[in-house]
PDB file of C-alpha atoms in Angstrom:
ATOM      1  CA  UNK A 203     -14.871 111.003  31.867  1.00  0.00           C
ATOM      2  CA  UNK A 204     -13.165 108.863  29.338  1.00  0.00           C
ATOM      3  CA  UNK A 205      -9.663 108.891  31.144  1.00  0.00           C
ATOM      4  CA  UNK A 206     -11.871 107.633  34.528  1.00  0.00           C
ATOM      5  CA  UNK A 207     -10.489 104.340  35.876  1.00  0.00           C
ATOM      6  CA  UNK A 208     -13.354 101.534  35.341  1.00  0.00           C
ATOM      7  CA  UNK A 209     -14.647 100.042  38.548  1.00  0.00           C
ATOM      8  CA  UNK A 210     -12.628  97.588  40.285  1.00  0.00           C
ATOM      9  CA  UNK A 211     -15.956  94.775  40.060  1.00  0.00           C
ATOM     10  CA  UNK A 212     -15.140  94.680  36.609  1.00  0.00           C
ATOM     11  CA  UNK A 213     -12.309  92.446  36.725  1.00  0.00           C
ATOM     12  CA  UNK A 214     -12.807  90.622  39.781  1.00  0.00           C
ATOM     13  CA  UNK A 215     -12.077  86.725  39.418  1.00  0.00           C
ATOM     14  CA  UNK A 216     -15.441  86.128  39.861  1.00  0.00           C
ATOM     15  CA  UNK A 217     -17.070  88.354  37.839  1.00  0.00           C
ATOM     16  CA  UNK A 218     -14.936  87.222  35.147  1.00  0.00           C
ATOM     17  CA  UNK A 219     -16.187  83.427  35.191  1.00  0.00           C
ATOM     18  CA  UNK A 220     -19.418  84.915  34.949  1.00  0.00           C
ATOM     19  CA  UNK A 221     -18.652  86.507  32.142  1.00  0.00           C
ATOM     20  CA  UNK A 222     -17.436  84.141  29.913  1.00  0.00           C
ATOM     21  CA  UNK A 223     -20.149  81.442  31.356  1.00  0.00           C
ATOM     22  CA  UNK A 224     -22.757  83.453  30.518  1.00  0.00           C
ATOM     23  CA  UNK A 225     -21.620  85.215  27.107  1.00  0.00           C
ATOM     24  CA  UNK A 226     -21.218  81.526  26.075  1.00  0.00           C
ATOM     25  CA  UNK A 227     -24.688  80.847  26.775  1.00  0.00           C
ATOM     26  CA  UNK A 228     -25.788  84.280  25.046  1.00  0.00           C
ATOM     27  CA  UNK A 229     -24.069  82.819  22.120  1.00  0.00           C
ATOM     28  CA  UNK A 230     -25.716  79.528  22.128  1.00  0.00           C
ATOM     29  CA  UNK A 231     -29.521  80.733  22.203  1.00  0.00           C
ATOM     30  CA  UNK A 232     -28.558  83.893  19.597  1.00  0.00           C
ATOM     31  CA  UNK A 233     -26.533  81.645  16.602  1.00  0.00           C
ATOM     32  CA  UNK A 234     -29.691  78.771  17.457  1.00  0.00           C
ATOM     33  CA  UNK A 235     -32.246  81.905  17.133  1.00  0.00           C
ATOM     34  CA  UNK A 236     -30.681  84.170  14.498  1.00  0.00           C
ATOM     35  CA  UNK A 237     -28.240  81.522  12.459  1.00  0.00           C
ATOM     36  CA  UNK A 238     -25.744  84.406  11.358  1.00  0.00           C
ATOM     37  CA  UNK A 239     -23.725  83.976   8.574  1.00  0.00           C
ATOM     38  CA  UNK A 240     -26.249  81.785   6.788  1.00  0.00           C
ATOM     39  CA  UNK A 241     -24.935  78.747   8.782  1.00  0.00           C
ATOM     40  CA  UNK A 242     -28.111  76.718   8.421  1.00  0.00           C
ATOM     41  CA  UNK A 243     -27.066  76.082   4.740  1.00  0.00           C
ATOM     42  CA  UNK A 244     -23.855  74.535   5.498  1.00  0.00           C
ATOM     43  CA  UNK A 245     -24.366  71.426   5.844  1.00  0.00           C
ATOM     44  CA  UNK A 246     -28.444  69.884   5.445  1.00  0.00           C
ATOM     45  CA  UNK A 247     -28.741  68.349   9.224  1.00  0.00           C
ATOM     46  CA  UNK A 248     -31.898  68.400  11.802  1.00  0.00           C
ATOM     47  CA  UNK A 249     -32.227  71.281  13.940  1.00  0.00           C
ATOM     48  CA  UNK A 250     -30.404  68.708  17.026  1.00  0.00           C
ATOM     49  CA  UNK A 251     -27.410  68.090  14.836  1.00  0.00           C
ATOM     50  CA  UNK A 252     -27.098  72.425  13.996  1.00  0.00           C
ATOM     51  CA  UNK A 253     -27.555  73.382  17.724  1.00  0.00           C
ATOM     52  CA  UNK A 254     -24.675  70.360  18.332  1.00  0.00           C
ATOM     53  CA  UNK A 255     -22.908  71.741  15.623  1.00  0.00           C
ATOM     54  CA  UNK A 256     -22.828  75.630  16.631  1.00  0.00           C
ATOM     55  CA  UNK A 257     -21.972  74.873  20.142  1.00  0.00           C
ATOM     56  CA  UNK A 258     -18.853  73.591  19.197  1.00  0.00           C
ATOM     57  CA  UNK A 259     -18.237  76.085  17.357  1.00  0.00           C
ATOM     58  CA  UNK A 260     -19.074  78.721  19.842  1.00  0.00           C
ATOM     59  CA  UNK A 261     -16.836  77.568  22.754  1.00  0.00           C
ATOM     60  CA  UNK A 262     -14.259  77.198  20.300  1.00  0.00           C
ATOM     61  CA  UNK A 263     -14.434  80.970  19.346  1.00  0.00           C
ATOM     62  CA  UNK A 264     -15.298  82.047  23.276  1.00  0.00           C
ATOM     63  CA  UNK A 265     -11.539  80.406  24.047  1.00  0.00           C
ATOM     64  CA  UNK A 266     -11.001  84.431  22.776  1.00  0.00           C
ATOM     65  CA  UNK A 267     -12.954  85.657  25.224  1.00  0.00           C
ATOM     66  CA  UNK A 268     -11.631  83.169  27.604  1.00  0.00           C
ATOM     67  CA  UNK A 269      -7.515  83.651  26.964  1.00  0.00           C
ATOM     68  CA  UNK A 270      -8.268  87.931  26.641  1.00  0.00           C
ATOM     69  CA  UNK A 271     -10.325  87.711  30.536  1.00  0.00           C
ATOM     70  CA  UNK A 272      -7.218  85.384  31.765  1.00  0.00           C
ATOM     71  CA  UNK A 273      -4.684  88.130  30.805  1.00  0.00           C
ATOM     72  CA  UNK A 274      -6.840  91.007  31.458  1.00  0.00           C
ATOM     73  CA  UNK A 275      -7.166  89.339  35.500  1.00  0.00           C
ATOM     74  CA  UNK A 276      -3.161  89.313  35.422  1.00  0.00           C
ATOM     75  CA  UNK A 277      -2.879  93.013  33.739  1.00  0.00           C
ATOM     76  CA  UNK A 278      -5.233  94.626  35.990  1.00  0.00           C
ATOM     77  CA  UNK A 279      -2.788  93.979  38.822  1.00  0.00           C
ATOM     78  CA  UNK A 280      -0.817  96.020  38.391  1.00  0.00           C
ATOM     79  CA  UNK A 281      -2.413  98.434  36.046  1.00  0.00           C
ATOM     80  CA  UNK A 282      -5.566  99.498  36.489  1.00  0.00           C
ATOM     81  CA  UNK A 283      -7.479 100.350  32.923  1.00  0.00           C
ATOM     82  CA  UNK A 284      -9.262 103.184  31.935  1.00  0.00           C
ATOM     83  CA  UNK A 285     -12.913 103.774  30.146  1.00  0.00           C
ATOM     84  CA  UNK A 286     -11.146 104.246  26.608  1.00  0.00           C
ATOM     85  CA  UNK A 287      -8.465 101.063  27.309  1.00  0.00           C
ATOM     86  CA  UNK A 288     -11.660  98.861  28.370  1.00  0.00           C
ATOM     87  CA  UNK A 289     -12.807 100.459  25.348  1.00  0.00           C
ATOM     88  CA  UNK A 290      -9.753  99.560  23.010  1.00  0.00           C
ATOM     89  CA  UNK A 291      -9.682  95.847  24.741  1.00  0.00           C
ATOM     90  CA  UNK A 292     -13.500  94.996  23.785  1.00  0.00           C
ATOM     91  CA  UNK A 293     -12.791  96.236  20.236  1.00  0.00           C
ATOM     92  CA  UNK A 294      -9.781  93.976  19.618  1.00  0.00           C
ATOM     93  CA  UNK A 295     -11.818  90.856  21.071  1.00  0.00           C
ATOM     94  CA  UNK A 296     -14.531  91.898  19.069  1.00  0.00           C
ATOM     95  CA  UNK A 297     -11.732  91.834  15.635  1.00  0.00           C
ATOM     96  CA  UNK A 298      -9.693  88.576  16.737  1.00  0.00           C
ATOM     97  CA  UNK A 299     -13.451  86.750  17.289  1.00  0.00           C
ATOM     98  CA  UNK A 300     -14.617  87.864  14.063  1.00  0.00           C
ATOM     99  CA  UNK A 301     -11.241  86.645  12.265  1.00  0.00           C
ATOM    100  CA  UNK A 302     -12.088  83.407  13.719  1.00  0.00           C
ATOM    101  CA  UNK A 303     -15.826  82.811  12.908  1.00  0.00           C
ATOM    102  CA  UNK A 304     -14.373  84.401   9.367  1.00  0.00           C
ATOM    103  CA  UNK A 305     -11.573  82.031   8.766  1.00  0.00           C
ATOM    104  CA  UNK A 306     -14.374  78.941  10.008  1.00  0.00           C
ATOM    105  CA  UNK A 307     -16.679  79.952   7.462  1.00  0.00           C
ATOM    106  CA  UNK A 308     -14.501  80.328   4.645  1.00  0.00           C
ATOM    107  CA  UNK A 309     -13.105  77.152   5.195  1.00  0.00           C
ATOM    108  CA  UNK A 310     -16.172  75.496   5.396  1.00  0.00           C
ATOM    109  CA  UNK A 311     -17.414  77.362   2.229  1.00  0.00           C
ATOM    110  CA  UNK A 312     -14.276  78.447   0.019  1.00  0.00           C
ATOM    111  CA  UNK A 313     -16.492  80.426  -2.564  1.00  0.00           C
ATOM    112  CA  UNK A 314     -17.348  83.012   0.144  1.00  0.00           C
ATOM    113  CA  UNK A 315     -15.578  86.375  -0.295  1.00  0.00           C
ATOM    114  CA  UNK A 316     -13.118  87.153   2.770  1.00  0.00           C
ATOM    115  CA  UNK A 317     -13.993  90.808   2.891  1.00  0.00           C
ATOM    116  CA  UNK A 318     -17.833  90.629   2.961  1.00  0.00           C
ATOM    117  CA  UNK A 319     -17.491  87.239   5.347  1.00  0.00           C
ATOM    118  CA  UNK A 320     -15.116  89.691   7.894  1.00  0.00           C
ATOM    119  CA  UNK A 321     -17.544  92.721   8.247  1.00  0.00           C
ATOM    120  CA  UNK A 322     -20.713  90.455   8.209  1.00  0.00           C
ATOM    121  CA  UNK A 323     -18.841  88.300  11.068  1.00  0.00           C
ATOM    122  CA  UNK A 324     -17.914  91.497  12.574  1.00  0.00           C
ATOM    123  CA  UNK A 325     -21.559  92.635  12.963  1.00  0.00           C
ATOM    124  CA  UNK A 326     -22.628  89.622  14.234  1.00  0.00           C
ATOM    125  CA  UNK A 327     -20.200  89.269  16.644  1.00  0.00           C
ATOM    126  CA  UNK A 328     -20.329  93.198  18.054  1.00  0.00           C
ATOM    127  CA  UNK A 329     -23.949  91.528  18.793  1.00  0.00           C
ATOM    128  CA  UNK A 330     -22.948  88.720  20.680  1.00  0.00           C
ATOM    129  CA  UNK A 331     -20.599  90.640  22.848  1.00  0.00           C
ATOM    130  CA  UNK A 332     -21.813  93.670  23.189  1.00  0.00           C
ATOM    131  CA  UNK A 333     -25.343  92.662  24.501  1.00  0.00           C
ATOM    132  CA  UNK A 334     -24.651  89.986  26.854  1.00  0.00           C
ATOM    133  CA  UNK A 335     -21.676  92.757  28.182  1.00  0.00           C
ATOM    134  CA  UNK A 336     -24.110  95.419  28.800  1.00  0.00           C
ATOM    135  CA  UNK A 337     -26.349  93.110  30.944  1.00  0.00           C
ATOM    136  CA  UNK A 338     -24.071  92.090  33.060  1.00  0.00           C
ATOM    137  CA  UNK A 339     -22.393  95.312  33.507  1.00  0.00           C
ATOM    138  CA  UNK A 340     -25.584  96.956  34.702  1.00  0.00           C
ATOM    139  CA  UNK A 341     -26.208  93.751  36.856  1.00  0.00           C
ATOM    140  CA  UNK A 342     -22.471  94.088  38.481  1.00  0.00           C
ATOM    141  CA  UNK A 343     -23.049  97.577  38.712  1.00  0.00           C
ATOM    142  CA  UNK A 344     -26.120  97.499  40.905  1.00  0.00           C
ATOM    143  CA  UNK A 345     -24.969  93.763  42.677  1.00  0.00           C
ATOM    144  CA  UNK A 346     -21.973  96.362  44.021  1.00  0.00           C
ATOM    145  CA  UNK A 347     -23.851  99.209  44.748  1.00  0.00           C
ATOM    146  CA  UNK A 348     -26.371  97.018  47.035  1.00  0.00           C
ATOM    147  CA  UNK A 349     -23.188  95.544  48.856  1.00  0.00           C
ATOM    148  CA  UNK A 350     -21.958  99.132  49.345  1.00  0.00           C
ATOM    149  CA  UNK A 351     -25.486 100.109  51.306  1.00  0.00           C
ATOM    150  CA  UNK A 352     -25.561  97.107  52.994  1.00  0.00           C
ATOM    151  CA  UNK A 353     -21.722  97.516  54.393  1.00  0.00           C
ATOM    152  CA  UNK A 354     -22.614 101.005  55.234  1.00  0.00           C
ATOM    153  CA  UNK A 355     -25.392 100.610  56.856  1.00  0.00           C
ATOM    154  CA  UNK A 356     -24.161  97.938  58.748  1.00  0.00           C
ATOM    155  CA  UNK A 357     -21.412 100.365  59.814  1.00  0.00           C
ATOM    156  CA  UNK A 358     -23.577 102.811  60.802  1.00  0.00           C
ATOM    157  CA  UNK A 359     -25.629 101.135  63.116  1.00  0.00           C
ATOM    158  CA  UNK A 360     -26.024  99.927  66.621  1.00  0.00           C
ATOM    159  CA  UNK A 361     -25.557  97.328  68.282  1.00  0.00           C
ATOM    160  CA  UNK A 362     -26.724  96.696  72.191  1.00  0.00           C
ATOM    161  CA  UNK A 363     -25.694 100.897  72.373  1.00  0.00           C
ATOM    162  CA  UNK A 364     -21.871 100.579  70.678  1.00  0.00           C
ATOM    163  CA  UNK A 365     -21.442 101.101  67.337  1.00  0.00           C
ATOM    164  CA  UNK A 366     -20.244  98.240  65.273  1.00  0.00           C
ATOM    165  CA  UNK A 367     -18.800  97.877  61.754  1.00  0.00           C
ATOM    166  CA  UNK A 368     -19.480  94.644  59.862  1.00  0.00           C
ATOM    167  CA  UNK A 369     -16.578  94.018  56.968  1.00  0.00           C
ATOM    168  CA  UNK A 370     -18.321  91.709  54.040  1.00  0.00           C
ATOM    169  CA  UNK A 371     -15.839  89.977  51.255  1.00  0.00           C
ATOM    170  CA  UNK A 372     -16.626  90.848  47.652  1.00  0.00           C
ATOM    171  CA  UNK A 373     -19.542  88.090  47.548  1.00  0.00           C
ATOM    172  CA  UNK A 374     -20.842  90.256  50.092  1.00  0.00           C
ATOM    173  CA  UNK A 375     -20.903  87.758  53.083  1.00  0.00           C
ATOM    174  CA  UNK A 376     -20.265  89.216  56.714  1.00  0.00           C
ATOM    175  CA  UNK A 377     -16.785  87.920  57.456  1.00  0.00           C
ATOM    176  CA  UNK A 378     -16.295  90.631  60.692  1.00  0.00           C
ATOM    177  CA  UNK A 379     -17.781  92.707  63.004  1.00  0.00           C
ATOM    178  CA  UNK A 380     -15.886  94.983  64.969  1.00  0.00           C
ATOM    179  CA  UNK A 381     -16.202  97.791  67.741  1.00  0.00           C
ATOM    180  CA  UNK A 382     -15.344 101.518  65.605  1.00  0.00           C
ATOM    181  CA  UNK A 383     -12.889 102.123  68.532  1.00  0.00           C
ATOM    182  CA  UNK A 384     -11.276  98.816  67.610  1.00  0.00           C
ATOM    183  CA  UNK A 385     -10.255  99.454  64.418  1.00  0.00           C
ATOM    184  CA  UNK A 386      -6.892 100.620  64.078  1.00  0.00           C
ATOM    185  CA  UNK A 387      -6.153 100.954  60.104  1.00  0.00           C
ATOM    186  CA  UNK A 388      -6.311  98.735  56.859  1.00  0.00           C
ATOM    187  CA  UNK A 389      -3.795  97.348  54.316  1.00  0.00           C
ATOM    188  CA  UNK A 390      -4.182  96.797  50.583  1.00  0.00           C
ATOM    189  CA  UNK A 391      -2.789  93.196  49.792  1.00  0.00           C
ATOM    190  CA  UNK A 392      -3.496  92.671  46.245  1.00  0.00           C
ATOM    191  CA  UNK A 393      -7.515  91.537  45.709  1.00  0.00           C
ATOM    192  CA  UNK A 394      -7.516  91.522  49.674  1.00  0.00           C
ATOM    193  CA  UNK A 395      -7.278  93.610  52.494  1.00  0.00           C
ATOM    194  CA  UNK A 396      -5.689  92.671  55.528  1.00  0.00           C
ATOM    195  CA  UNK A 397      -8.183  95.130  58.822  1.00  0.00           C
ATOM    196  CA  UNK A 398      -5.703  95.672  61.586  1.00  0.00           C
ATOM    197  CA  UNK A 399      -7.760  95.791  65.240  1.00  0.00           C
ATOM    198  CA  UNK A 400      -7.614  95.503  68.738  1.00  0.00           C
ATOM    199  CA  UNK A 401      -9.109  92.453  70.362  1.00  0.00           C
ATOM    200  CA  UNK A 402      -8.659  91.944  74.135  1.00  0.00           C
ATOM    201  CA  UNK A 403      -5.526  94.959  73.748  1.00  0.00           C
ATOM    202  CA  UNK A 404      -3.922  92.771  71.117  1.00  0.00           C
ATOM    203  CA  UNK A 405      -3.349  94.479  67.773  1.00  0.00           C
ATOM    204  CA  UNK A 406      -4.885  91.155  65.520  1.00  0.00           C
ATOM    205  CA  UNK A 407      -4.786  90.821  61.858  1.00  0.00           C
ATOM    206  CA  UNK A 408      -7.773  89.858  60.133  1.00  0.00           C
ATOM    207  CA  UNK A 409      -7.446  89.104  56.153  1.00  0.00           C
ATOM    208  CA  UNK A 410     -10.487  89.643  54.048  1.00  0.00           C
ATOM    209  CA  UNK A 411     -11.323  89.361  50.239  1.00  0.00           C
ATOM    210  CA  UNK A 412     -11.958  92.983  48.955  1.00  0.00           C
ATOM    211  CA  UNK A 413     -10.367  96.043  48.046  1.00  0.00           C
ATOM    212  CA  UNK A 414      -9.464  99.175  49.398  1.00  0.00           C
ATOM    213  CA  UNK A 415     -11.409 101.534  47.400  1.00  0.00           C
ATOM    214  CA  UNK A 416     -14.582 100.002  48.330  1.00  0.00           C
ATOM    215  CA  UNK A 417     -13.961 100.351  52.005  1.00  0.00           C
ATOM    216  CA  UNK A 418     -12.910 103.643  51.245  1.00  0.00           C
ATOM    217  CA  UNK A 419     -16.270 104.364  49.589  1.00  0.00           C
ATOM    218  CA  UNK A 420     -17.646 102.096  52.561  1.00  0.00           C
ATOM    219  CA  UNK A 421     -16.001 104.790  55.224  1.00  0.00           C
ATOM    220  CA  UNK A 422     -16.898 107.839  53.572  1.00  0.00           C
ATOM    221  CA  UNK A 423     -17.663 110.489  56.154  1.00  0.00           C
ATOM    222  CA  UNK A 424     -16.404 108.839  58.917  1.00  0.00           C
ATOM    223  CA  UNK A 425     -12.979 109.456  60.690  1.00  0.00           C
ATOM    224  CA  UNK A 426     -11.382 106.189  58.632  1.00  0.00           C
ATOM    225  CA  UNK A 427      -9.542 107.855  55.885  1.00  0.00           C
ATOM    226  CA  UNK A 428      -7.138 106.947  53.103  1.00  0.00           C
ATOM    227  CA  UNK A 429      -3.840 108.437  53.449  1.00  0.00           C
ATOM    228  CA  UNK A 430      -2.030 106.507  50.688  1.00  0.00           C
ATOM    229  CA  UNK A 431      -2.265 104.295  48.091  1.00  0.00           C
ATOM    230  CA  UNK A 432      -1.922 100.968  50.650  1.00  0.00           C
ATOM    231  CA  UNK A 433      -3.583 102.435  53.528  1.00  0.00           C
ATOM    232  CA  UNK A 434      -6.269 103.909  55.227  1.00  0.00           C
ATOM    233  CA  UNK A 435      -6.131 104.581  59.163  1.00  0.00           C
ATOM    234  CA  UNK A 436      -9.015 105.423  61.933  1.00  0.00           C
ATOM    235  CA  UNK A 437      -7.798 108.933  62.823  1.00  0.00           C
ATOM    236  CA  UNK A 438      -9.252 108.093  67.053  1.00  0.00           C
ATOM    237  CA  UNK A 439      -6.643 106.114  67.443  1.00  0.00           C
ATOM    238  CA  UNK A 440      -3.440 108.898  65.644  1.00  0.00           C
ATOM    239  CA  UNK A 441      -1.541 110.715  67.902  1.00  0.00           C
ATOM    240  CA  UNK A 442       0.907 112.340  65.991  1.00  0.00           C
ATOM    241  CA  UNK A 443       1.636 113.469  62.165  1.00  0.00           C
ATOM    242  CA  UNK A 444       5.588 113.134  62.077  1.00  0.00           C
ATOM    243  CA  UNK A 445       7.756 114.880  58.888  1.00  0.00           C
ATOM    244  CA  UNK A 446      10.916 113.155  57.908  1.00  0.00           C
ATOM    245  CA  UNK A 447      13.544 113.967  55.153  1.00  0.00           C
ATOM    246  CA  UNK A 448      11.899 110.823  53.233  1.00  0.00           C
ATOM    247  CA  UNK A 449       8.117 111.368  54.222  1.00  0.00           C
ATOM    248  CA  UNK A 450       5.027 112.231  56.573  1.00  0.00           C
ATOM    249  CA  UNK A 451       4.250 109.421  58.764  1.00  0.00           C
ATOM    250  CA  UNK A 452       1.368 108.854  61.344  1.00  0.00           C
ATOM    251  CA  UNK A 453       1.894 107.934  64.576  1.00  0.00           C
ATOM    252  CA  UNK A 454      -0.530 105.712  66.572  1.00  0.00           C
ATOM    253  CA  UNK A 455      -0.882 105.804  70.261  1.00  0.00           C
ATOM    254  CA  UNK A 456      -0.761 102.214  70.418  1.00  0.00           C
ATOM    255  CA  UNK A 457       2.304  99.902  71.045  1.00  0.00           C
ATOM    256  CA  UNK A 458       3.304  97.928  68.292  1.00  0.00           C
ATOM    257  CA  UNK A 459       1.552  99.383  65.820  1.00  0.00           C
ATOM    258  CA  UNK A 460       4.024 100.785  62.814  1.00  0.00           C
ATOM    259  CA  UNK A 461       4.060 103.887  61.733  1.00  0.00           C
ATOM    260  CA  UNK A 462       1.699 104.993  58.401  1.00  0.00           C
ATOM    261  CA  UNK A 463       3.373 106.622  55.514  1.00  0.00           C
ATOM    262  CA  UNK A 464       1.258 109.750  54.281  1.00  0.00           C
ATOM    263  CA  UNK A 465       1.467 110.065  50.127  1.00  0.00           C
ATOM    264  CA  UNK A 466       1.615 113.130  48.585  1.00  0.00           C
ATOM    265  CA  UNK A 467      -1.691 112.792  46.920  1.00  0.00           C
ATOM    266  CA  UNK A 468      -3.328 112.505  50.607  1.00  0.00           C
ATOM    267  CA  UNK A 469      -0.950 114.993  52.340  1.00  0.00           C
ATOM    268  CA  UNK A 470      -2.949 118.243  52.144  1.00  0.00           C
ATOM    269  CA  UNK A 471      -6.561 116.356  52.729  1.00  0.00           C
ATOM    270  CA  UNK A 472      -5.100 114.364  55.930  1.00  0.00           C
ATOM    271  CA  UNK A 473      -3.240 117.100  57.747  1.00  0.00           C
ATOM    272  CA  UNK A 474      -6.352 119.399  57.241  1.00  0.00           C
ATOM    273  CA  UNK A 475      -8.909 116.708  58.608  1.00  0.00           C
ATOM    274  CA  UNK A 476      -6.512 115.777  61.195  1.00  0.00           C
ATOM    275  CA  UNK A 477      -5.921 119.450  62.716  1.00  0.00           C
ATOM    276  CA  UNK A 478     -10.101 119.883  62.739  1.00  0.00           C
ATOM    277  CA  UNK A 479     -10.598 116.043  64.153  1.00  0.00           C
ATOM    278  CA  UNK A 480      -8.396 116.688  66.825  1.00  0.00           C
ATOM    279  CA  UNK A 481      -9.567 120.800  67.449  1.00  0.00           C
ATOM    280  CA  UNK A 482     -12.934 119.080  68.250  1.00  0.00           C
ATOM    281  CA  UNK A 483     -11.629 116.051  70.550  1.00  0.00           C
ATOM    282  CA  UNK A 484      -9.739 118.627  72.436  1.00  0.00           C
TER     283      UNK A 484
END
């Protein structure tokens, strides 16, 4: 459960913006609400001055936030991060934000004791991140799951008798609609996907902002399947399954079309779907 790779919507650009936008505001109302660290006895100003005051100080300490979400967006690239590595990562934002409001309030009053100042900024600050965290990730979490229906039942359904699948971007927009005897297969490309197809007989390229595991979730129990860690191909359209000193490859029946590598991961599942697909086309 722990080792379980977190959902791709959690570092999506956008979702990222909207994290730091709206922990920032979190921040705001809870240090104007709660006034940790007895910061209301810094310095004798009106409320106006104090809420001036602490939002300064706030997007000062969120550049944390900011720089760790930057590098995460990079990171998660190429590595994708598991429940205890999010985990680990939240932890050491929650540390290097605390030494911050820490080192800000000891400055500001020297006769505080560095110890007591850390864990007392370290409770506070679990606070600040953890709760606005936890509402978006439940919001994220059911914003994707929505999309997910949507796209699937879009796919699913007809339209004037042939049946149709609609492609939506991460925002979930409709960017395509498509004929399921058009498709021919899809290509990771980084946050995108690029949906290979046949319009008028001419294999087209269409590029579209998502990612392949959520059209594979998308396709799940139909006859589009992943078959590697780049691809996933509509088995109507595969001819042949082809083993070669370096691989297994897939061979459409349609011209100029390249042939899809099979991974090893996919091997068994493929070949086994493939034989009964094509038993029951026979």
């Amino acid at each position: 459960m722990l080792t379980r790779k977190i959902p791709d919507y959690y570092y999506e650009k956008s979702n990222l913006i909207r994290l730091v936008l709206f922990t920032a505001f979190f921040d705001l109302i809870f240090i104007n609400i709660y006034k940790p660290f007895s910061s209301l006895t810094w310095y004798p100003v009106s409320e106006f001055k104090f809420f001036l005051f602490s939002s300064l100080v706030i997007l000062t300490g969120l550049l944390t936030v900011a720089i760790s979400r930057v590098i995460m967006y990079f990171y998660t690239k190429k590595h994708a991060l598991n429940c205890i590595e999010y985990g680990i990562w939240i932890v050491l934002e929650i540390f290097f934000l605390s030494t911050f409001y820490t080192v800000y309030s000891c400055v500001l009053r020297p006769e505080r004791e560095v110890m007591e100042t850390f864990w007392e900024a370290s409770e506070n600050t679990s606070l600040i991140l953890l709760l606005p965290y936890a509402i978006l990730m439940l919001y994220f979490s059911w914003r994707d799951k929505e999309q997910k229906l949507q796209m699937l039942g879009e796919m699913k359904g007809d339209a004037g008798g042939a049946n149709v699948i609609s492609f939506r971007d991460e925002k979930g927009e409709l960017r395509l609609s498509i004929k399921h005897s058009n498709l021919l297969y899809i290509e990771s490309a980084d946050n995108y996907v690029r949906i290979w197809y046949l319009n008028k007989g001419v294999v087209t390229k269409f590029m579209l902002r998502n990612t392949l595991k959520v059209m594979e979730e998308t396709f799940e129990g139909t006859n589009v399947l992943r078959c590697h860690r780049s691809y996933m191909v509509n088995f109507e359209h595969v001819k042949v399954i082809r083993r070669e000193k370096d691989g297994v490859y897939l061979e459409f029946g349609v011209e100029k079309v390249p042939d899809i590598p099979i991974s090893k991961t996919y091997s068994e599942k493929v070949t086994r779907w493939f034989m009964c697909y094509s038993s029951s086309n026979e």
